[in-house]
Short mmCIF file of C-alpha atoms and ligand atoms in Angstrom, two decimals:
data_model
loop_
_atom_site.label_atom_id
_atom_site.label_comp_id
_atom_site.label_asym_id
_atom_site.label_seq_id
_atom_site.Cartn_x
_atom_site.Cartn_y
_atom_site.Cartn_z
CA MET A 1 -86.89 -20.86 39.97
CA LEU A 2 -83.88 -20.84 37.69
CA SER A 3 -84.11 -18.64 34.63
CA THR A 4 -83.82 -20.33 31.22
CA MET A 5 -80.69 -18.34 30.53
CA ASN A 6 -79.06 -19.49 33.71
CA THR A 7 -79.97 -23.09 33.02
CA ARG A 8 -78.72 -23.13 29.45
CA ALA A 9 -75.38 -21.41 30.05
CA PRO A 10 -73.97 -24.20 32.19
CA LEU A 11 -75.34 -26.74 29.73
CA ARG A 12 -73.64 -24.96 26.82
CA TRP A 13 -70.41 -24.87 28.84
CA LEU A 14 -70.72 -28.59 29.59
CA GLY A 15 -71.40 -29.32 25.92
CA LYS A 16 -68.26 -27.44 24.91
CA GLN A 17 -66.17 -29.23 27.51
CA LEU A 18 -67.44 -32.56 26.30
CA PHE A 19 -67.30 -32.13 22.55
CA ASN A 20 -64.15 -30.05 22.16
CA ARG A 21 -62.17 -33.08 23.25
CA GLU A 22 -60.76 -36.10 21.46
CA ASP A 23 -62.22 -38.25 24.20
CA PRO A 24 -65.27 -36.56 25.71
CA GLY A 25 -65.47 -39.27 28.35
CA ALA A 26 -62.16 -38.01 29.77
CA PHE A 27 -63.99 -34.90 31.03
CA PHE A 28 -65.36 -37.00 33.86
CA ASP A 29 -61.94 -38.43 34.75
CA PRO A 30 -61.35 -36.38 37.90
CA LEU A 31 -64.70 -37.58 39.28
CA LEU A 32 -64.14 -41.16 38.15
CA ALA A 33 -60.59 -41.13 39.49
CA ALA A 34 -61.93 -40.09 42.89
CA LEU A 35 -64.48 -42.92 42.83
CA ASN A 36 -62.21 -45.59 41.37
CA PRO A 37 -58.98 -44.76 39.46
CA MET A 38 -59.46 -47.83 37.25
CA TRP A 39 -62.57 -46.19 35.69
CA VAL A 40 -60.88 -43.16 34.07
CA ARG A 41 -61.41 -42.76 30.30
CA GLY A 42 -58.58 -40.43 29.19
CA TYR A 43 -55.98 -43.22 29.27
CA VAL A 44 -55.92 -46.90 30.14
CA PRO A 45 -55.32 -47.22 33.86
CA ALA A 46 -53.00 -49.97 35.05
CA ARG A 47 -52.56 -51.13 38.62
CA LEU A 48 -49.01 -51.70 39.76
CA GLN A 49 -48.89 -55.17 41.25
CA ASP A 50 -45.37 -54.99 42.60
CA VAL A 51 -41.91 -53.57 41.99
CA VAL A 52 -38.87 -55.83 42.25
CA ASP A 53 -35.15 -55.17 42.05
CA GLU A 54 -33.86 -56.65 38.82
CA ALA A 55 -30.21 -55.54 38.54
CA ARG A 56 -28.07 -52.63 39.66
CA ASP A 57 -30.22 -49.46 39.43
CA THR A 58 -32.86 -51.44 37.57
CA ARG A 59 -36.34 -52.45 38.72
CA SER A 60 -39.16 -54.43 37.17
CA PHE A 61 -42.61 -52.89 37.44
CA HIS A 62 -45.37 -55.49 37.12
CA LEU A 63 -48.55 -53.84 35.86
CA ARG A 64 -52.06 -55.05 35.21
CA PRO A 65 -53.79 -52.74 32.67
CA SER A 66 -57.58 -52.53 32.80
CA PRO A 67 -59.36 -55.05 30.53
CA ARG A 68 -59.95 -52.48 27.77
CA TRP A 69 -56.18 -52.40 26.98
CA GLN A 70 -55.69 -54.12 23.62
CA GLY A 71 -52.49 -56.08 24.17
CA PHE A 72 -49.16 -56.04 22.34
CA GLU A 73 -46.68 -57.84 20.15
CA ALA A 74 -43.27 -58.93 21.45
CA GLY A 75 -40.78 -56.05 21.12
CA GLN A 76 -43.33 -53.21 21.34
CA HIS A 77 -43.30 -50.14 23.58
CA VAL A 78 -45.91 -48.29 25.65
CA ASN A 79 -46.10 -44.79 27.03
CA ILE A 80 -46.52 -44.67 30.76
CA ILE A 81 -48.39 -41.71 32.18
CA VAL A 82 -47.58 -40.66 35.73
CA GLU A 83 -48.36 -37.58 37.73
CA ALA A 84 -45.21 -36.40 39.50
CA ASN A 85 -45.36 -33.31 41.72
CA GLY A 86 -48.73 -32.33 40.24
CA VAL A 87 -47.56 -32.50 36.61
CA ARG A 88 -48.57 -35.22 34.17
CA HIS A 89 -45.62 -36.87 32.35
CA HIS A 90 -45.41 -39.42 29.53
CA ARG A 91 -42.44 -41.71 29.11
CA THR A 92 -41.83 -44.54 26.65
CA PHE A 93 -40.73 -47.97 27.85
CA THR A 94 -40.37 -51.34 26.17
CA ILE A 95 -42.41 -54.26 27.47
CA ALA A 96 -39.98 -56.89 28.75
CA SER A 97 -42.54 -59.66 29.28
CA SER A 98 -44.16 -61.86 26.65
CA PRO A 99 -47.65 -61.51 25.16
CA ARG A 100 -48.25 -65.03 26.55
CA GLN A 101 -47.88 -63.67 30.10
CA TRP A 102 -50.47 -60.96 29.37
CA GLU A 103 -52.88 -63.51 27.86
CA ARG A 104 -52.40 -65.76 30.87
CA ASP A 105 -52.78 -63.32 33.77
CA GLY A 106 -53.37 -59.85 32.27
CA SER A 107 -50.01 -58.50 33.42
CA ILE A 108 -47.07 -56.86 31.68
CA THR A 109 -43.56 -56.13 32.95
CA LEU A 110 -41.60 -52.94 32.38
CA THR A 111 -37.97 -53.18 33.37
CA ILE A 112 -36.60 -49.71 33.94
CA LYS A 113 -33.10 -48.50 34.71
CA ARG A 114 -32.38 -45.32 36.62
CA LEU A 115 -30.80 -42.73 34.38
CA PRO A 116 -28.42 -39.99 35.37
CA GLY A 117 -30.62 -36.89 35.26
CA GLY A 118 -33.66 -39.01 34.31
CA ARG A 119 -36.26 -37.11 36.32
CA ILE A 120 -39.21 -39.37 35.66
CA THR A 121 -37.48 -42.75 35.62
CA ASN A 122 -35.81 -41.86 38.91
CA TRP A 123 -39.11 -40.56 40.33
CA MET A 124 -40.73 -43.88 39.37
CA HIS A 125 -38.00 -45.81 41.16
CA ASP A 126 -38.36 -43.70 44.29
CA ASN A 127 -42.13 -43.33 44.46
CA LEU A 128 -44.07 -46.09 42.73
CA ARG A 129 -45.10 -49.02 44.88
CA GLY A 130 -47.50 -51.96 44.55
CA GLY A 131 -51.18 -50.92 44.46
CA GLU A 132 -50.64 -47.56 42.75
CA ILE A 133 -52.33 -46.67 39.45
CA VAL A 134 -50.48 -45.36 36.39
CA GLY A 135 -51.73 -44.67 32.87
CA VAL A 136 -50.64 -46.80 29.95
CA SER A 137 -51.01 -46.15 26.20
CA GLU A 138 -51.82 -48.77 23.62
CA ALA A 139 -48.64 -50.55 22.45
CA PHE A 140 -46.71 -49.33 19.42
CA GLY A 141 -43.43 -49.90 17.57
CA GLU A 142 -42.04 -52.43 15.15
CA PHE A 143 -39.32 -54.75 16.35
CA ASP A 144 -41.05 -57.70 14.80
CA LEU A 145 -40.48 -61.37 15.40
CA PRO A 146 -39.29 -63.30 12.33
CA GLU A 147 -42.05 -64.59 10.09
CA ALA A 148 -40.19 -67.79 9.24
CA GLU A 149 -38.14 -70.20 11.32
CA ILE A 150 -34.69 -68.87 10.35
CA PRO A 151 -31.44 -68.59 12.35
CA LEU A 152 -31.32 -65.45 14.49
CA LEU A 153 -28.65 -63.34 16.13
CA TYR A 154 -29.48 -60.84 18.87
CA ILE A 155 -26.93 -58.23 19.94
CA ALA A 156 -28.04 -56.26 23.01
CA GLY A 157 -26.39 -53.88 25.43
CA GLY A 158 -27.46 -52.85 28.94
CA SER A 159 -31.18 -52.12 29.23
CA GLY A 160 -31.50 -52.75 25.48
CA ILE A 161 -32.16 -56.34 26.52
CA THR A 162 -35.83 -55.59 27.38
CA PRO A 163 -37.42 -56.17 23.94
CA VAL A 164 -35.10 -59.14 23.48
CA LEU A 165 -36.45 -60.74 26.67
CA SER A 166 -39.96 -60.44 25.25
CA HIS A 167 -38.86 -61.90 21.90
CA LEU A 168 -36.95 -64.82 23.41
CA ALA A 169 -39.76 -65.82 25.78
CA THR A 170 -42.19 -65.73 22.85
CA LEU A 171 -39.94 -67.80 20.58
CA ALA A 172 -39.33 -70.36 23.33
CA ASN A 173 -43.09 -70.63 23.94
CA ARG A 174 -43.50 -71.34 20.22
CA ASP A 175 -40.76 -73.99 20.42
CA PHE A 176 -38.79 -72.12 17.73
CA ARG A 177 -36.25 -74.68 16.45
CA ALA A 178 -33.79 -72.65 14.33
CA PRO A 179 -30.58 -71.56 16.12
CA VAL A 180 -30.84 -68.36 18.15
CA THR A 181 -27.72 -66.66 19.57
CA LEU A 182 -27.78 -63.78 22.04
CA LEU A 183 -24.64 -61.67 22.56
CA TYR A 184 -25.42 -59.49 25.59
CA TYR A 185 -23.02 -56.75 26.72
CA VAL A 186 -23.10 -55.35 30.26
CA ARG A 187 -20.57 -53.73 32.55
CA SER A 188 -20.63 -56.41 35.27
CA GLN A 189 -22.64 -59.34 36.58
CA ALA A 190 -24.60 -56.91 38.77
CA ASP A 191 -25.82 -55.20 35.60
CA VAL A 192 -27.28 -58.29 33.92
CA ILE A 193 -30.98 -57.52 33.44
CA GLY A 194 -33.33 -60.50 33.31
CA ALA A 195 -30.56 -62.88 34.45
CA GLU A 196 -32.98 -65.40 35.94
CA THR A 197 -35.14 -65.42 32.81
CA LEU A 198 -32.17 -65.72 30.47
CA TYR A 199 -30.51 -68.59 32.36
CA ALA A 200 -33.85 -70.41 32.65
CA LEU A 201 -34.51 -70.01 28.91
CA ALA A 202 -31.03 -71.25 28.02
CA ALA A 203 -31.58 -74.30 30.27
CA ARG A 204 -34.96 -75.33 28.82
CA TRP A 205 -34.71 -74.20 25.18
CA PRO A 206 -31.97 -75.99 23.23
CA ALA A 207 -32.08 -73.56 20.27
CA LEU A 208 -30.71 -70.71 22.41
CA THR A 209 -27.00 -69.96 22.79
CA LEU A 210 -26.51 -67.32 25.47
CA LYS A 211 -23.28 -65.35 25.76
CA ILE A 212 -22.99 -62.57 28.32
CA PHE A 213 -19.92 -60.31 28.12
CA LYS A 214 -19.03 -58.19 31.16
CA THR A 215 -16.88 -55.38 29.90
CA GLU A 216 -15.59 -54.25 33.32
CA GLU A 217 -14.92 -57.75 34.63
CA ASP A 218 -13.77 -59.65 31.54
CA GLY A 219 -11.32 -57.04 30.18
CA ASP A 220 -10.92 -55.53 26.71
CA GLY A 221 -11.86 -58.72 24.88
CA ALA A 222 -15.38 -58.38 26.27
CA LEU A 223 -16.26 -55.47 23.97
CA LEU A 224 -18.08 -56.54 20.82
CA ASN A 225 -15.46 -57.54 18.24
CA ASP A 226 -15.06 -59.65 15.13
CA ARG A 227 -14.10 -62.74 17.18
CA HIS A 228 -17.49 -62.71 18.87
CA LEU A 229 -19.24 -62.61 15.50
CA ASP A 230 -16.88 -65.15 13.96
CA ALA A 231 -17.91 -67.61 16.70
CA VAL A 232 -21.59 -67.44 15.65
CA PRO A 233 -22.20 -70.44 13.37
CA GLY A 234 -23.60 -69.53 9.94
CA ILE A 235 -23.67 -65.82 10.78
CA ARG A 236 -24.19 -64.71 7.17
CA ALA A 237 -27.54 -66.47 6.99
CA ARG A 238 -28.87 -65.00 10.23
CA GLN A 239 -31.48 -62.35 10.74
CA VAL A 240 -30.00 -59.88 13.19
CA TYR A 241 -31.71 -57.84 15.92
CA LEU A 242 -29.83 -54.96 17.53
CA CYS A 243 -30.87 -53.12 20.65
CA GLY A 244 -28.72 -51.01 22.90
CA PRO A 245 -26.83 -47.77 23.23
CA LYS A 246 -25.81 -45.92 20.09
CA GLY A 247 -22.09 -46.73 20.43
CA LEU A 248 -22.76 -50.48 20.50
CA MET A 249 -25.26 -50.26 17.65
CA ASP A 250 -22.85 -48.31 15.42
CA LEU A 251 -20.05 -50.75 16.19
CA ALA A 252 -22.31 -53.73 15.51
CA GLY A 253 -23.50 -52.20 12.23
CA ASN A 254 -19.91 -51.75 11.00
CA LEU A 255 -18.78 -55.21 12.02
CA LEU A 256 -21.85 -56.90 10.57
CA SER A 257 -21.30 -55.26 7.19
CA GLN A 258 -17.71 -56.59 7.24
CA PHE A 259 -19.23 -60.04 7.71
CA GLY A 260 -21.31 -59.55 4.58
CA ILE A 261 -24.60 -59.05 6.42
CA ARG A 262 -26.95 -56.82 4.44
CA GLU A 263 -28.95 -54.00 5.98
CA SER A 264 -32.13 -55.83 5.02
CA GLN A 265 -31.10 -58.62 7.43
CA ILE A 266 -30.90 -56.24 10.38
CA GLN A 267 -33.68 -54.87 12.59
CA SER A 268 -32.86 -52.41 15.28
CA THR A 269 -34.58 -50.44 17.97
CA PHE A 270 -32.97 -47.45 19.60
CA PHE A 271 -32.30 -46.30 23.11
CA SER A 272 -31.19 -42.92 21.87
CA ALA A 273 -31.99 -41.41 18.51
CA PRO A 274 -29.06 -41.87 16.12
CA SER A 275 -28.45 -39.17 13.55
CA ALA A 276 -28.53 -40.13 9.90
CA VAL A 277 -27.88 -36.54 8.84
CA ALA A 278 -24.73 -36.24 6.71
CA ALA A 279 -22.03 -34.16 8.41
CA ASP A 280 -21.98 -31.61 5.56
CA THR A 281 -25.76 -30.97 5.60
CA PRO A 282 -26.41 -27.27 6.32
CA LEU A 283 -28.56 -27.03 9.45
CA GLY A 284 -29.91 -24.37 11.76
CA GLY A 285 -31.90 -21.21 11.24
CA GLU A 286 -34.40 -18.94 12.91
CA VAL A 287 -37.17 -20.85 14.68
CA THR A 288 -40.43 -19.04 15.36
CA PHE A 289 -42.86 -20.48 17.87
CA GLY A 290 -46.07 -18.97 16.53
CA LYS A 291 -48.44 -19.45 19.47
CA SER A 292 -45.88 -18.26 22.00
CA SER A 293 -44.67 -15.32 19.89
CA LYS A 294 -41.04 -16.32 20.46
CA SER A 295 -38.20 -16.50 17.95
CA VAL A 296 -34.79 -18.03 18.56
CA GLU A 297 -31.76 -18.64 16.40
CA SER A 298 -30.39 -22.19 16.17
CA GLY A 299 -26.91 -22.61 14.76
CA GLY A 300 -26.43 -26.38 14.81
CA ASP A 301 -28.02 -29.80 14.70
CA ALA A 302 -30.27 -29.40 17.76
CA PRO A 303 -33.79 -30.76 17.21
CA LEU A 304 -36.79 -28.47 17.62
CA LEU A 305 -37.73 -30.10 20.94
CA GLU A 306 -34.42 -28.99 22.49
CA ILE A 307 -34.66 -25.57 20.87
CA ALA A 308 -38.17 -25.10 22.29
CA GLU A 309 -37.04 -26.19 25.76
CA ALA A 310 -34.07 -23.81 25.58
CA ALA A 311 -36.62 -21.08 24.83
CA GLU A 312 -38.39 -22.07 28.07
CA LEU A 313 -41.36 -23.64 26.32
CA LYS A 314 -42.78 -26.91 27.56
CA PRO A 315 -43.83 -29.03 24.58
CA ALA A 316 -45.16 -32.52 25.27
CA TYR A 317 -42.74 -35.37 24.72
CA GLY A 318 -42.29 -39.03 25.59
CA CYS A 319 -39.44 -41.06 24.11
CA ARG A 320 -37.36 -38.21 22.62
CA MET A 321 -36.29 -40.60 19.86
CA GLY A 322 -39.01 -40.56 17.27
CA ILE A 323 -41.14 -43.50 18.24
CA CYS A 324 -44.02 -42.35 20.45
CA HIS A 325 -45.32 -39.29 18.50
CA GLN A 326 -46.05 -37.47 21.77
CA CYS A 327 -44.11 -34.45 20.47
CA SER A 328 -46.03 -34.20 17.18
CA CYS A 329 -46.64 -30.58 16.26
CA ARG A 330 -47.78 -28.55 13.25
CA LYS A 331 -45.03 -26.89 11.21
CA THR A 332 -46.60 -23.98 9.38
CA SER A 333 -43.62 -23.07 7.19
CA GLY A 334 -39.97 -23.87 6.54
CA THR A 335 -37.92 -27.04 6.09
CA VAL A 336 -36.75 -29.48 8.76
CA VAL A 337 -34.43 -32.47 8.38
CA ASN A 338 -35.47 -35.78 9.94
CA ARG A 339 -32.56 -36.96 12.13
CA LEU A 340 -33.53 -40.63 11.71
CA THR A 341 -33.69 -40.65 7.92
CA GLY A 342 -31.52 -37.64 7.05
CA LYS A 343 -34.30 -36.50 4.67
CA PRO A 344 -35.61 -32.91 4.44
CA SER A 345 -39.33 -32.16 4.76
CA GLY A 346 -41.32 -30.11 2.29
CA PRO A 347 -41.41 -26.33 2.84
CA GLY A 348 -45.12 -26.11 3.67
CA GLU A 349 -47.54 -26.96 6.44
CA GLU A 350 -47.33 -30.47 7.89
CA THR A 351 -47.15 -32.42 11.14
CA ILE A 352 -43.63 -33.12 12.37
CA GLN A 353 -42.05 -34.75 15.42
CA LEU A 354 -40.18 -32.09 17.34
CA CYS A 355 -37.65 -34.50 18.85
CA ILE A 356 -36.21 -35.63 15.50
CA SER A 357 -36.73 -32.51 13.37
CA VAL A 358 -33.76 -30.22 12.87
CA PRO A 359 -34.37 -26.82 11.25
CA GLN A 360 -32.82 -26.13 7.89
CA GLY A 361 -33.34 -22.41 7.44
CA PRO A 362 -36.20 -20.40 8.96
CA VAL A 363 -39.00 -22.53 10.41
CA THR A 364 -42.29 -21.67 12.10
CA VAL A 365 -44.07 -24.16 14.33
CA ASP A 366 -47.43 -23.99 16.05
CA LEU A 367 -46.18 -23.97 19.60
S1 FES B 401 -40.95 -37.57 21.99
FE1 FES B 401 -41.50 -39.49 21.17
S2 FES B 401 -41.57 -39.13 19.03
FE2 FES B 401 -40.86 -37.27 19.87
#
């Protein structure tokens, strides 16, 4: 017969395991995953239907999240959770398909380009095949469709086209009548992502004017310039959406202001975090990682995520550009400057995002 003590100890242990978690149900995930991976509770499982080549170094991953996933708005992102070499990783990707597709057949499309040195994106390209299960977060991000039927201008570069594909398919489904122009910049025809979708939309949706510029094939004139903007009818009245690499976004921002377009007319989403910190802002300082009992000196504009990694710590992260909040961490003292806004934090305890927080003087974080 088991003693009372022996019976209660495992129960107490089980109670702790269950209730010291944000999602107690996730405790049973290893068991559920062994029975059926679509039953896990710690994240929303999604079955990979198939993977297709989309453009050079770019593949589309068609996923069907389990029915408890809550859906998305055009232009939003999700974190994908994969286990590579025994380690769980989170990465942020933009959904390239339309909410209509998800409502119709429960599937979403992530179109992902290989990145030089991109360990997880490259691992996904090399290892994920139809039938496998990955985790998917609820959707987040604000790259909102226009509320009114007003003329639109999209400027996209490379894989920055993915939220635009979702927007355009949604607008076409709504039979949006105001003029919509897309200026899409790629290196060559082989790099055009979503070519089939774009050409089909342009053929069936009269509001859309599609212009694809191939910078390696069409010569210097194919880089975004004032002639391209001048050729957009009624450009000053347009709402503008920007999505692409930082160089293109900066160039577009400058040119658009020369055309009298106000910042309030522009929405952008980033593929790398731009810095809004003024060049003469004093940055750097001693960073103390309280839980790890490590202190390092930072002399420049490196964010805390990079400083922690340089100190051989392994903080969680996803997008590395301030949108997914995977890197959120408690700052217990000191001031950090937000790279996206250029604004300093208060000096006290608060939650910060490591990937966009640059120390300004001595800082202590709970890591
Ligand atoms: S890693 Fe996504 S917000 Fe920091």
